[in-house]
XYZ file of N, CA and C in Angstrom:
453
model
N -34.033 -3.510 -24.227
C -33.331 -4.671 -24.737
C -31.933 -4.326 -25.236
N -31.681 -3.081 -25.607
C -30.363 -2.722 -26.127
C -29.282 -2.956 -25.089
N -29.573 -2.695 -23.823
C -28.552 -2.902 -22.796
C -28.252 -4.392 -22.628
N -29.257 -5.254 -22.798
C -29.031 -6.695 -22.696
C -28.087 -7.163 -23.798
N -28.282 -6.683 -25.015
C -27.421 -7.076 -26.127
C -25.992 -6.609 -25.878
N -25.832 -5.407 -25.345
C -24.497 -4.894 -25.061
C -23.825 -5.728 -23.985
N -24.585 -6.204 -23.023
C -24.047 -7.032 -21.954
C -23.494 -8.340 -22.503
N -24.120 -8.866 -23.537
C -23.725 -10.159 -24.069
C -22.616 -10.072 -25.103
N -22.304 -8.885 -25.589
C -21.201 -8.739 -26.534
C -19.888 -8.876 -25.786
N -18.925 -9.613 -26.341
C -17.642 -9.727 -25.650
C -16.950 -8.369 -25.599
N -16.317 -8.029 -24.487
C -15.622 -6.747 -24.390
C -14.519 -6.663 -25.433
N -14.424 -5.546 -26.126
C -13.455 -5.412 -27.211
C -12.026 -5.402 -26.696
N -11.785 -4.958 -25.457
C -10.408 -4.891 -24.965
C -9.872 -6.249 -24.552
N -10.715 -7.277 -24.539
C -10.251 -8.582 -24.092
C -9.869 -9.468 -25.269
N -10.475 -9.325 -26.406
C -10.213 -10.238 -27.513
C -9.043 -9.755 -28.353
N -8.199 -10.701 -28.759
C -7.159 -10.419 -29.734
C -5.896 -9.782 -29.197
N -5.746 -9.603 -27.900
C -4.554 -8.935 -27.399
C -3.517 -9.888 -26.847
N -3.847 -11.129 -26.708
C -2.870 -12.066 -26.191
C -2.578 -13.105 -27.253
N -1.556 -13.878 -27.028
C -1.072 -14.783 -28.064
C -1.297 -16.241 -27.695
N -2.349 -16.535 -26.949
C -2.599 -17.879 -26.460
C -3.937 -18.367 -27.012
N -3.877 -19.256 -28.012
C -5.106 -19.758 -28.638
C -5.975 -20.526 -27.651
N -5.345 -21.263 -26.733
C -6.102 -22.015 -25.738
C -6.923 -21.059 -24.878
N -6.314 -19.952 -24.468
C -7.028 -18.971 -23.650
C -8.128 -18.296 -24.470
N -7.843 -18.005 -25.727
C -8.871 -17.422 -26.597
C -10.099 -18.320 -26.658
N -9.873 -19.629 -26.847
C -10.986 -20.571 -26.934
C -11.717 -20.693 -25.601
N -10.966 -20.742 -24.506
C -11.595 -20.847 -23.182
C -12.449 -19.617 -22.888
N -11.940 -18.440 -23.259
C -12.706 -17.213 -23.030
C -13.962 -17.185 -23.901
N -13.816 -17.599 -25.153
C -14.972 -17.619 -26.050
C -16.023 -18.617 -25.564
N -15.570 -19.788 -25.114
C -16.510 -20.794 -24.607
C -17.230 -20.298 -23.356
N -16.474 -19.676 -22.437
C -17.088 -19.154 -21.208
C -18.088 -18.059 -21.534
N -17.754 -17.214 -22.482
C -18.662 -16.130 -22.872
C -19.931 -16.692 -23.498
N -19.769 -17.674 -24.396
C -20.936 -18.279 -25.041
C -21.834 -18.968 -24.016
N -21.231 -19.691 -23.070
C -22.026 -20.406 -22.062
C -22.793 -19.426 -21.181
N -22.125 -18.351 -20.764
C -22.823 -17.342 -19.946
C -23.953 -16.688 -20.735
N -23.668 -16.313 -21.958
C -24.693 -15.672 -22.785
C -25.888 -16.591 -22.998
N -25.619 -17.883 -23.258
C -26.712 -18.844 -23.468
C -27.529 -19.033 -22.197
N -26.854 -19.116 -21.041
C -27.573 -19.293 -19.774
C -28.445 -18.080 -19.467
N -27.929 -16.904 -19.725
C -28.716 -15.680 -19.496
C -29.896 -15.623 -20.454
N -29.651 -15.985 -21.727
C -30.739 -16.010 -22.709
C -31.828 -17.001 -22.315
N -31.419 -18.185 -21.822
C -32.399 -19.195 -21.407
C -33.264 -18.663 -20.257
N -32.637 -18.020 -19.285
C -33.408 -17.468 -18.170
C -34.356 -16.373 -18.654
N -33.867 -15.510 -19.524
C -34.720 -14.440 -20.050
C -35.872 -15.005 -20.877
N -35.580 -16.022 -21.695
C -36.608 -16.605 -22.557
C -37.667 -17.342 -21.740
N -37.269 -17.944 -20.619
C -38.230 -18.700 -19.811
C -39.240 -17.781 -19.131
N -38.830 -16.542 -18.906
C -39.726 -15.606 -18.225
C -39.733 -15.803 -16.716
N -39.080 -16.838 -16.250
C -39.024 -17.103 -14.808
C -37.559 -16.943 -14.393
N -37.190 -15.755 -13.959
C -35.800 -15.487 -13.629
C -35.344 -16.167 -12.339
N -36.277 -16.615 -11.523
C -35.917 -17.295 -10.284
C -36.145 -18.799 -10.384
N -35.960 -19.344 -11.581
C -36.073 -20.773 -11.810
C -34.840 -21.458 -11.212
N -35.050 -22.408 -10.309
C -33.950 -23.051 -9.594
C -33.003 -23.769 -10.550
N -33.542 -24.521 -11.477
C -32.697 -25.263 -12.419
C -31.890 -24.282 -13.280
N -32.545 -23.264 -13.779
C -31.859 -22.262 -14.602
C -30.793 -21.511 -13.824
N -31.080 -21.178 -12.580
C -30.094 -20.473 -11.757
C -28.904 -21.360 -11.411
N -29.148 -22.653 -11.195
C -28.030 -23.568 -10.949
C -27.128 -23.665 -12.185
N -27.752 -23.727 -13.351
C -26.984 -23.766 -14.599
C -26.176 -22.469 -14.751
N -26.796 -21.335 -14.488
C -26.103 -20.050 -14.559
C -24.946 -20.010 -13.555
N -25.158 -20.569 -12.368
C -24.109 -20.612 -11.347
C -22.907 -21.418 -11.831
N -23.165 -22.574 -12.462
C -22.070 -23.385 -12.996
C -21.317 -22.628 -14.096
N -22.068 -21.972 -14.970
C -21.442 -21.194 -16.046
C -20.626 -20.033 -15.479
N -21.164 -19.385 -14.464
C -20.462 -18.266 -13.842
C -19.186 -18.742 -13.163
N -19.246 -19.874 -12.464
C -18.051 -20.417 -11.801
C -16.970 -20.758 -12.829
N -17.374 -21.369 -13.937
C -16.409 -21.701 -14.992
C -15.820 -20.431 -15.602
N -16.650 -19.421 -15.832
C -16.175 -18.153 -16.393
C -15.227 -17.448 -15.421
N -15.517 -17.541 -14.135
C -14.647 -16.928 -13.131
C -13.269 -17.583 -13.147
N -13.224 -18.892 -13.276
C -11.931 -19.585 -13.367
C -11.135 -19.115 -14.579
N -11.797 -18.983 -15.708
C -11.128 -18.506 -16.919
C -10.641 -17.074 -16.715
N -11.475 -16.233 -16.110
C -11.099 -14.833 -15.879
C -9.896 -14.723 -14.946
N -9.833 -15.559 -13.926
C -8.699 -15.527 -12.992
C -7.419 -15.945 -13.706
N -7.485 -16.999 -14.509
C -6.308 -17.449 -15.257
C -5.873 -16.369 -16.234
N -6.841 -15.766 -16.927
C -6.533 -14.700 -17.884
C -5.847 -13.534 -17.187
N -6.366 -13.118 -16.045
C -5.786 -11.989 -15.320
C -4.366 -12.309 -14.866
N -4.126 -13.531 -14.450
C -2.769 -13.917 -14.029
C -1.792 -13.876 -15.197
N -2.287 -14.190 -16.386
C -1.411 -14.198 -17.565
C -1.213 -12.810 -18.144
N -2.180 -11.948 -18.000
C -2.099 -10.663 -18.683
C -1.957 -9.481 -17.740
N -2.647 -9.465 -16.644
C -2.670 -8.306 -15.765
C -4.089 -7.806 -15.609
N -4.309 -7.010 -14.587
C -5.655 -6.530 -14.289
C -6.198 -5.616 -15.370
N -5.314 -5.022 -16.151
C -5.752 -4.088 -17.184
C -6.354 -4.813 -18.393
N -6.100 -6.105 -18.537
C -6.654 -6.858 -19.655
C -5.762 -6.934 -20.865
N -4.554 -6.424 -20.759
C -3.608 -6.463 -21.869
C -2.411 -7.328 -21.504
N -1.707 -7.838 -22.504
C -0.543 -8.685 -22.220
C 0.671 -7.851 -21.825
N 0.678 -7.385 -20.620
C 1.733 -6.480 -20.150
C 3.075 -7.160 -20.001
N 3.118 -8.442 -20.196
C 4.387 -9.143 -20.071
C 5.161 -9.150 -21.389
N 4.728 -8.351 -22.344
C 5.488 -8.208 -23.583
C 6.806 -7.518 -23.252
N 7.892 -7.871 -23.920
C 9.197 -7.273 -23.610
C 9.166 -5.747 -23.720
N 9.583 -5.092 -22.651
C 9.696 -3.630 -22.643
C 8.431 -2.877 -22.297
N 7.303 -3.544 -22.227
C 6.049 -2.870 -21.925
C 5.792 -2.900 -20.423
N 5.489 -1.739 -19.866
C 5.230 -1.634 -18.433
C 3.749 -1.376 -18.197
N 3.174 -2.069 -17.237
C 1.756 -1.951 -16.925
C 1.551 -0.911 -15.823
N 0.596 -0.005 -15.986
C 0.345 0.998 -14.955
C -0.194 0.398 -13.664
N -0.725 -0.830 -13.737
C -1.227 -1.488 -12.536
C -0.087 -1.894 -11.609
N 1.061 -2.212 -12.195
C 2.201 -2.672 -11.401
C 3.277 -1.611 -11.233
N 3.424 -0.740 -12.229
C 4.517 0.227 -12.224
C 4.078 1.450 -13.032
N 3.589 2.451 -12.341
C 3.091 3.650 -13.021
C 4.256 4.566 -13.388
N 4.254 5.080 -14.611
C 5.327 5.956 -15.062
C 5.453 7.208 -14.191
N 4.365 7.863 -13.773
C 4.530 9.045 -12.910
C 5.320 8.747 -11.632
N 5.192 7.553 -11.099
C 5.949 7.171 -9.902
C 7.436 7.052 -10.234
N 7.747 6.444 -11.373
C 9.138 6.306 -11.809
C 9.748 7.684 -12.051
N 8.999 8.551 -12.747
C 9.507 9.897 -13.040
C 9.711 10.704 -11.763
N 8.797 10.586 -10.813
C 8.920 11.316 -9.543
C 10.171 10.871 -8.791
N 10.453 9.572 -8.804
C 11.652 9.068 -8.127
C 12.918 9.621 -8.782
N 12.950 9.655 -10.104
C 14.115 10.202 -10.808
C 14.252 11.703 -10.556
N 13.137 12.416 -10.572
C 13.193 13.855 -10.317
C 13.662 14.131 -8.890
N 13.329 13.243 -7.973
C 13.832 13.376 -6.609
C 15.345 13.198 -6.543
N 15.914 12.524 -7.526
C 17.353 12.314 -7.616
C 18.055 13.347 -8.471
N 17.367 14.425 -8.818
C 18.001 15.505 -9.564
C 17.677 15.576 -11.038
N 16.980 14.606 -11.585
C 16.598 14.648 -12.992
C 15.547 15.735 -13.199
N 15.627 16.414 -14.349
C 14.682 17.479 -14.674
C 14.037 17.197 -16.018
N 12.869 17.788 -16.234
C 12.197 17.622 -17.528
C 13.085 18.156 -18.637
N 13.190 17.408 -19.696
C 14.020 17.807 -20.835
C 13.199 18.629 -21.804
N 13.883 19.575 -22.460
C 13.213 20.409 -23.455
C 12.925 19.630 -24.730
N 13.840 18.767 -25.089
C 13.687 17.988 -26.318
C 12.979 16.675 -26.007
N 11.961 16.389 -26.778
C 11.240 15.124 -26.642
C 11.592 14.223 -27.806
N 11.539 12.958 -27.566
C 11.809 11.995 -28.621
C 10.787 12.165 -29.745
N 11.261 12.004 -30.967
C 10.354 12.111 -32.117
C 9.788 10.756 -32.516
N 10.209 9.695 -31.802
C 9.690 8.356 -32.111
C 8.207 8.288 -31.809
N 7.468 7.687 -32.698
C 6.040 7.478 -32.491
C 5.830 6.005 -32.160
N 5.205 5.766 -31.037
C 4.963 4.407 -30.586
C 3.465 4.207 -30.438
N 2.966 3.100 -30.953
C 1.558 2.768 -30.811
C 1.406 1.770 -29.678
N 0.509 2.057 -28.768
C 0.250 1.206 -27.609
C -0.523 -0.045 -28.034
N -0.533 -1.044 -27.158
C -1.288 -2.257 -27.444
C -2.790 -1.999 -27.490
N -3.237 -0.876 -26.909
C -4.665 -0.550 -26.972
C -5.008 0.187 -28.267
N -3.982 0.568 -29.054
C -4.208 1.229 -30.330
C -3.957 2.727 -30.310
N -3.833 3.329 -29.147
C -3.596 4.770 -29.043
C -2.118 5.088 -29.290
N -1.844 6.314 -29.685
C -0.470 6.760 -29.868
C 0.081 7.201 -28.520
N 1.236 6.656 -28.171
C 1.870 7.008 -26.899
C 2.491 8.396 -26.998
N 2.503 9.093 -25.873
C 3.068 10.449 -25.820
C 4.451 10.397 -25.175
N 5.435 11.077 -25.807
C 6.800 11.022 -25.275
C 6.995 11.974 -24.091
N 7.931 11.589 -23.236
C 8.382 12.453 -22.149
C 9.856 12.145 -21.924
N 10.627 13.148 -21.504
C 12.065 12.956 -21.305
C 12.521 13.677 -20.055
N 13.552 13.108 -19.426
C 14.218 13.742 -18.288
C 15.700 13.834 -18.613
N 16.355 14.844 -18.026
C 17.788 14.981 -18.248
C 18.486 15.213 -16.911
N 19.727 14.747 -16.874
C 20.610 14.981 -15.738
C 21.984 15.212 -16.339
N 22.473 16.442 -16.212
C 23.719 16.847 -16.867
C 23.555 16.637 -18.370
N 24.388 15.785 -18.952
C 24.300 15.550 -20.405
C 23.527 14.283 -20.748
N 23.082 13.578 -19.732
C 22.331 12.349 -19.970
C 20.850 12.664 -20.122
N 20.203 11.968 -21.040
C 18.763 12.111 -21.259
C 18.143 10.726 -21.303
N 17.008 10.589 -20.650
C 16.232 9.343 -20.709
C 14.844 9.697 -21.216
N 14.315 8.830 -22.084
C 13.008 9.104 -22.690
C 12.076 7.910 -22.530
N 10.793 8.232 -22.435
C 9.739 7.240 -22.321
C 8.586 7.669 -23.205
N 7.720 6.712 -23.494
C 6.462 7.007 -24.180
C 5.366 6.365 -23.349
N 4.339 7.148 -23.044
C 3.233 6.659 -22.214
C 1.920 6.818 -22.956
N 1.041 5.858 -22.767
C -0.262 5.892 -23.422
C -1.221 6.772 -22.615
N -1.840 7.749 -23.252
C -2.801 8.597 -22.535
C -4.126 7.886 -22.262
N -4.373 6.782 -22.968
C -5.637 6.061 -22.816
C -5.602 5.059 -21.666
N -4.579 4.183 -21.674
C -4.551 3.088 -20.693
C -3.402 3.169 -19.710
N -2.419 4.035 -19.961
C -1.324 4.234 -19.019
C -0.115 3.333 -19.208
N -0.149 2.411 -20.161
C 1.030 1.572 -20.413
C 2.167 2.460 -20.917
N 3.399 2.033 -20.662
C 4.535 2.847 -21.098
C 5.733 1.986 -21.453
N 6.642 2.584 -22.250
C 7.866 1.932 -22.667
C 9.018 2.924 -22.529
N 10.212 2.375 -22.358
C 11.419 3.192 -22.373
C 11.889 3.299 -23.808
N 12.198 4.510 -24.217
C 12.672 4.731 -25.604
C 14.182 4.701 -25.654
């Protein structure tokens, strides 16, 4: 039964990271409806009940619509990557950006930025820097989720 309870708990990475109350309510409603439909099927003891499965299908379809809208607003990673200056690893991975710059002559810098940046997932981002002649560019990347910012 412990795995069933874990299945019904809302994922922690989805709640509280976006700034849209309407989406928060839609996600909570979809989660509650799915959880209730699953509980009803489990409580009935007849998992292949046609009426119960139709209800679950309707709840699943509604939840899928909410999930698609949420993903379009936030990104596949589940975070609001459209925040100013934040780059999503799903769309633009920092290693790809760094490789392109290094192909243009940029080299790893000895000095790293001392700025500490906290990622939207809560982890501390790690700094990295490249230099070309006297110019230096710095970034901070999250070791947990891969999001990054330019420093």
